[in-house]
Amino acid sequence: MADTVIETPRLRLRPHRASDYAAALALWQEPDVFRHITGQPIGAEDQWHRVMRFIGHWTAFGYGMFLVEDKATGQMLGEIGLADFHRGLGPDFDGAPEAAWVLGPWAHGQGIAREGMEAVLAWAHARMGAVRIVSMITPLNEASVGLARRLGFEAVRTASYRERPIITFERTLG
C-alpha cells in the first residue's frame, strides 16, 4: 500500500518518503500550520519521527497520511489522510481511523483540503467499506471545523487533548 497514489484534477496524494523530511519540517515551522494543532513548531527530531510514523502506518494498517503535491508544479502543499494516533480519548474515538489535514498557508483558501479529503474518503470507502472515521479539531480552528462539517462529519463531544480544548467528530463512510 505504500505505493498508493491518489490523483485529483489538481493534486497528487502519495505516502511520505524519508526524502520528504525537509519539506515536512519546513511546513511545521509555519505559524499558520502549528497554531491550532501543536501550538508550537515541530522540532527536527520530532518531525523525523512523524515522517517515519507516517511511513509505518502504511505497513501496519494499509492506510496512512498522504503528502499533498500540486500536480502542475510538484510543490508540497501539506499532509492529508487517515491515521491511528492512539490519542487516549476513549473508546468512542481511539481505534477508528482518524482523518487529519494540514496545509501550508500558500495553499489555504483554495479548496485543496476539501478536494484532497474527498478523494481520501472515497478511496477509504472503496478499500474499507462502511467504516467509521473520526477527527478532532480545536474549536478555534473555524476553517477546519467548517470543512469537517462540509465533509459530512458530525460533532460528537468536546474534550481536552494535551491541555487544549477540542471537538471530536465522526462520520461513517458508505
mmCIF file of C-alpha atoms in Angstrom:
data_model
loop_
_atom_site.group_PDB
_atom_site.id
_atom_site.type_symbol
_atom_site.label_atom_id
_atom_site.label_comp_id
_atom_site.label_asym_id
_atom_site.label_seq_id
_atom_site.Cartn_x
_atom_site.Cartn_y
_atom_site.Cartn_z
ATOM 1 C CA MET A 1 0.000 0.000 0.000
ATOM 2 C CA ALA A 2 2.971 2.321 0.367
ATOM 3 C CA ASP A 3 2.763 2.763 -3.398
ATOM 4 C CA THR A 4 -0.813 4.097 -3.219
ATOM 5 C CA VAL A 5 -1.226 7.343 -5.131
ATOM 6 C CA ILE A 6 -4.481 9.284 -5.410
ATOM 7 C CA GLU A 7 -4.837 11.956 -8.067
ATOM 8 C CA THR A 8 -7.452 14.665 -8.368
ATOM 9 C CA PRO A 9 -7.623 17.330 -11.067
ATOM 10 C CA ARG A 10 -5.107 19.486 -9.153
ATOM 11 C CA LEU A 11 -3.458 17.208 -6.618
ATOM 12 C CA ARG A 12 -1.254 14.168 -6.222
ATOM 13 C CA LEU A 13 -1.547 12.471 -2.839
ATOM 14 C CA ARG A 14 1.146 9.930 -2.053
ATOM 15 C CA PRO A 15 2.641 8.306 1.036
ATOM 16 C CA HIS A 16 5.568 10.080 2.650
ATOM 17 C CA ARG A 17 9.159 9.124 1.896
ATOM 18 C CA ALA A 18 12.220 9.741 4.048
ATOM 19 C CA SER A 19 13.251 12.331 1.465
ATOM 20 C CA ASP A 20 10.156 14.404 2.397
ATOM 21 C CA TYR A 21 11.641 15.220 5.798
ATOM 22 C CA ALA A 22 12.978 18.695 4.920
ATOM 23 C CA ALA A 23 9.744 19.833 3.262
ATOM 24 C CA ALA A 24 7.652 18.482 6.151
ATOM 25 C CA LEU A 25 9.932 20.191 8.677
ATOM 26 C CA ALA A 26 9.562 23.499 6.817
ATOM 27 C CA LEU A 27 5.768 23.079 6.731
ATOM 28 C CA TRP A 28 5.600 22.651 10.503
ATOM 29 C CA GLN A 29 7.647 25.809 11.108
ATOM 30 C CA GLU A 30 4.809 27.922 9.678
ATOM 31 C CA PRO A 31 2.765 29.642 12.429
ATOM 32 C CA ASP A 32 -0.450 29.213 10.420
ATOM 33 C CA VAL A 33 0.208 25.460 10.398
ATOM 34 C CA PHE A 34 1.052 24.770 14.028
ATOM 35 C CA ARG A 35 -1.093 27.462 15.699
ATOM 36 C CA HIS A 36 -4.238 25.332 16.119
ATOM 37 C CA ILE A 37 -2.583 21.914 16.222
ATOM 38 C CA THR A 38 0.558 21.811 18.344
ATOM 39 C CA GLY A 39 0.762 25.452 19.411
ATOM 40 C CA GLN A 40 4.457 25.481 18.561
ATOM 41 C CA PRO A 41 6.760 24.451 15.715
ATOM 42 C CA ILE A 42 7.714 20.795 15.489
ATOM 43 C CA GLY A 43 11.429 20.338 16.034
ATOM 44 C CA ALA A 44 13.777 18.440 13.757
ATOM 45 C CA GLU A 45 13.888 15.182 15.736
ATOM 46 C CA ASP A 46 10.118 15.069 16.312
ATOM 47 C CA GLN A 47 9.476 15.810 12.643
ATOM 48 C CA TRP A 48 11.740 12.948 11.617
ATOM 49 C CA HIS A 49 9.727 10.665 13.931
ATOM 50 C CA ARG A 50 6.467 11.929 12.368
ATOM 51 C CA VAL A 51 7.656 11.117 8.848
ATOM 52 C CA MET A 52 8.801 7.650 9.977
ATOM 53 C CA ARG A 53 5.461 7.086 11.773
ATOM 54 C CA PHE A 54 3.579 8.071 8.624
ATOM 55 C CA ILE A 55 5.633 5.626 6.567
ATOM 56 C CA GLY A 56 4.991 2.901 9.142
ATOM 57 C CA HIS A 57 1.220 3.405 9.076
ATOM 58 C CA TRP A 58 1.076 2.049 5.528
ATOM 59 C CA THR A 59 2.788 -1.181 6.572
ATOM 60 C CA ALA A 60 0.832 -1.645 9.795
ATOM 61 C CA PHE A 61 -2.653 -0.615 8.651
ATOM 62 C CA GLY A 62 -2.729 -0.348 4.856
ATOM 63 C CA TYR A 63 -3.654 3.335 5.119
ATOM 64 C CA GLY A 64 -1.934 6.464 6.335
ATOM 65 C CA MET A 65 -1.177 10.097 5.800
ATOM 66 C CA PHE A 66 -0.507 11.393 2.303
ATOM 67 C CA LEU A 67 1.871 14.115 1.294
ATOM 68 C CA VAL A 68 -0.113 16.513 -0.899
ATOM 69 C CA GLU A 69 1.606 17.805 -4.027
ATOM 70 C CA ASP A 70 0.454 20.288 -6.640
ATOM 71 C CA LYS A 71 0.287 18.173 -9.812
ATOM 72 C CA ALA A 72 1.383 21.030 -12.048
ATOM 73 C CA THR A 73 4.433 22.137 -10.033
ATOM 74 C CA GLY A 74 5.287 19.266 -7.662
ATOM 75 C CA GLN A 75 5.219 21.724 -4.734
ATOM 76 C CA MET A 76 4.359 20.209 -1.358
ATOM 77 C CA LEU A 77 1.060 21.700 -0.203
ATOM 78 C CA GLY A 78 0.533 19.782 3.025
ATOM 79 C CA GLU A 79 -0.450 16.463 4.583
ATOM 80 C CA ILE A 80 -3.874 14.809 4.389
ATOM 81 C CA GLY A 81 -5.074 11.339 5.242
ATOM 82 C CA LEU A 82 -6.064 8.780 7.842
ATOM 83 C CA ALA A 83 -4.069 7.564 10.814
ATOM 84 C CA ASP A 84 -4.287 5.685 14.078
ATOM 85 C CA PHE A 85 -2.665 8.005 16.600
ATOM 86 C CA HIS A 86 -3.777 6.255 19.845
ATOM 87 C CA ARG A 87 -4.641 9.611 21.410
ATOM 88 C CA GLY A 88 -6.197 8.186 24.580
ATOM 89 C CA LEU A 89 -9.515 9.966 24.006
ATOM 90 C CA GLY A 90 -11.652 6.943 24.861
ATOM 91 C CA PRO A 91 -13.366 4.029 23.124
ATOM 92 C CA ASP A 92 -15.651 6.333 21.110
ATOM 93 C CA PHE A 93 -12.556 7.775 19.392
ATOM 94 C CA ASP A 94 -9.499 5.552 19.676
ATOM 95 C CA GLY A 95 -9.248 2.584 17.340
ATOM 96 C CA ALA A 96 -11.121 4.239 14.471
ATOM 97 C CA PRO A 97 -9.184 5.713 11.536
ATOM 98 C CA GLU A 98 -8.660 9.417 12.237
ATOM 99 C CA ALA A 99 -8.998 11.916 9.410
ATOM 100 C CA ALA A 100 -6.404 14.678 9.516
ATOM 101 C CA TRP A 101 -5.426 17.534 7.236
ATOM 102 C CA VAL A 102 -2.946 20.370 7.340
ATOM 103 C CA LEU A 103 -1.894 22.679 4.535
ATOM 104 C CA GLY A 104 0.773 25.312 4.224
ATOM 105 C CA PRO A 105 -0.509 28.898 4.193
ATOM 106 C CA TRP A 106 0.367 29.085 0.477
ATOM 107 C CA ALA A 107 -2.426 26.536 -0.111
ATOM 108 C CA HIS A 108 -5.136 27.973 2.156
ATOM 109 C CA GLY A 109 -8.471 29.177 0.805
ATOM 110 C CA GLN A 110 -8.314 27.283 -2.497
ATOM 111 C CA GLY A 111 -10.462 24.252 -1.685
ATOM 112 C CA ILE A 112 -7.407 21.988 -1.615
ATOM 113 C CA ALA A 113 -8.151 20.398 1.767
ATOM 114 C CA ARG A 114 -11.697 19.587 0.685
ATOM 115 C CA GLU A 115 -10.590 18.215 -2.694
ATOM 116 C CA GLY A 116 -7.927 16.085 -1.048
ATOM 117 C CA MET A 117 -10.074 14.801 1.798
ATOM 118 C CA GLU A 118 -12.975 13.954 -0.505
ATOM 119 C CA ALA A 119 -10.547 11.859 -2.564
ATOM 120 C CA VAL A 120 -9.118 10.184 0.557
ATOM 121 C CA LEU A 121 -12.580 9.391 1.923
ATOM 122 C CA ALA A 122 -13.686 7.929 -1.427
ATOM 123 C CA TRP A 123 -10.507 5.836 -1.559
ATOM 124 C CA ALA A 124 -11.038 4.669 2.053
ATOM 125 C CA HIS A 125 -14.658 3.716 1.349
ATOM 126 C CA ALA A 126 -13.629 1.687 -1.707
ATOM 127 C CA ARG A 127 -10.899 -0.036 0.296
ATOM 128 C CA MET A 128 -12.500 -0.424 3.745
ATOM 129 C CA GLY A 129 -16.240 -0.276 3.073
ATOM 130 C CA ALA A 130 -18.626 1.251 5.600
ATOM 131 C CA VAL A 131 -16.176 2.289 8.274
ATOM 132 C CA ARG A 132 -16.456 4.905 10.996
ATOM 133 C CA ILE A 133 -13.932 7.749 10.668
ATOM 134 C CA VAL A 134 -13.176 10.193 13.478
ATOM 135 C CA SER A 135 -11.430 13.547 13.673
ATOM 136 C CA MET A 136 -10.534 16.086 16.340
ATOM 137 C CA ILE A 137 -10.282 19.821 15.865
ATOM 138 C CA THR A 138 -9.800 22.747 18.201
ATOM 139 C CA PRO A 139 -12.920 24.942 18.226
ATOM 140 C CA LEU A 140 -10.700 27.938 17.429
ATOM 141 C CA ASN A 141 -9.868 26.450 14.034
ATOM 142 C CA GLU A 142 -13.085 27.602 12.384
ATOM 143 C CA ALA A 143 -11.885 26.740 8.871
ATOM 144 C CA SER A 144 -11.245 23.085 9.781
ATOM 145 C CA VAL A 145 -14.459 22.803 11.790
ATOM 146 C CA GLY A 146 -16.342 24.085 8.742
ATOM 147 C CA LEU A 147 -14.518 21.683 6.442
ATOM 148 C CA ALA A 148 -15.288 18.743 8.711
ATOM 149 C CA ARG A 149 -18.983 19.603 8.549
ATOM 150 C CA ARG A 150 -18.874 20.028 4.743
ATOM 151 C CA LEU A 151 -17.240 16.594 4.535
ATOM 152 C CA GLY A 152 -20.156 15.082 6.450
ATOM 153 C CA PHE A 153 -18.575 14.813 9.893
ATOM 154 C CA GLU A 154 -20.802 15.462 12.883
ATOM 155 C CA ALA A 155 -19.622 16.844 16.221
ATOM 156 C CA VAL A 156 -19.758 14.210 18.954
ATOM 157 C CA ARG A 157 -18.378 15.871 22.071
ATOM 158 C CA THR A 158 -15.978 18.403 23.459
ATOM 159 C CA ALA A 159 -12.897 17.188 25.253
ATOM 160 C CA SER A 160 -9.353 18.181 26.087
ATOM 161 C CA TYR A 161 -6.229 16.924 24.356
ATOM 162 C CA ARG A 162 -2.810 17.943 25.669
ATOM 163 C CA GLU A 163 -4.497 20.638 27.737
ATOM 164 C CA ARG A 164 -6.173 22.172 24.675
ATOM 165 C CA PRO A 165 -9.915 22.140 24.023
ATOM 166 C CA ILE A 166 -11.066 20.005 21.100
ATOM 167 C CA ILE A 167 -14.239 18.843 19.425
ATOM 168 C CA THR A 168 -14.392 15.212 18.354
ATOM 169 C CA PHE A 169 -16.182 14.434 15.098
ATOM 170 C CA GLU A 170 -17.306 11.252 13.390
ATOM 171 C CA ARG A 171 -18.667 10.104 10.088
ATOM 172 C CA THR A 172 -19.445 6.690 8.648
ATOM 173 C CA LEU A 173 -18.351 6.078 5.099
ATOM 174 C CA GLY A 174 -20.902 4.477 2.855
#
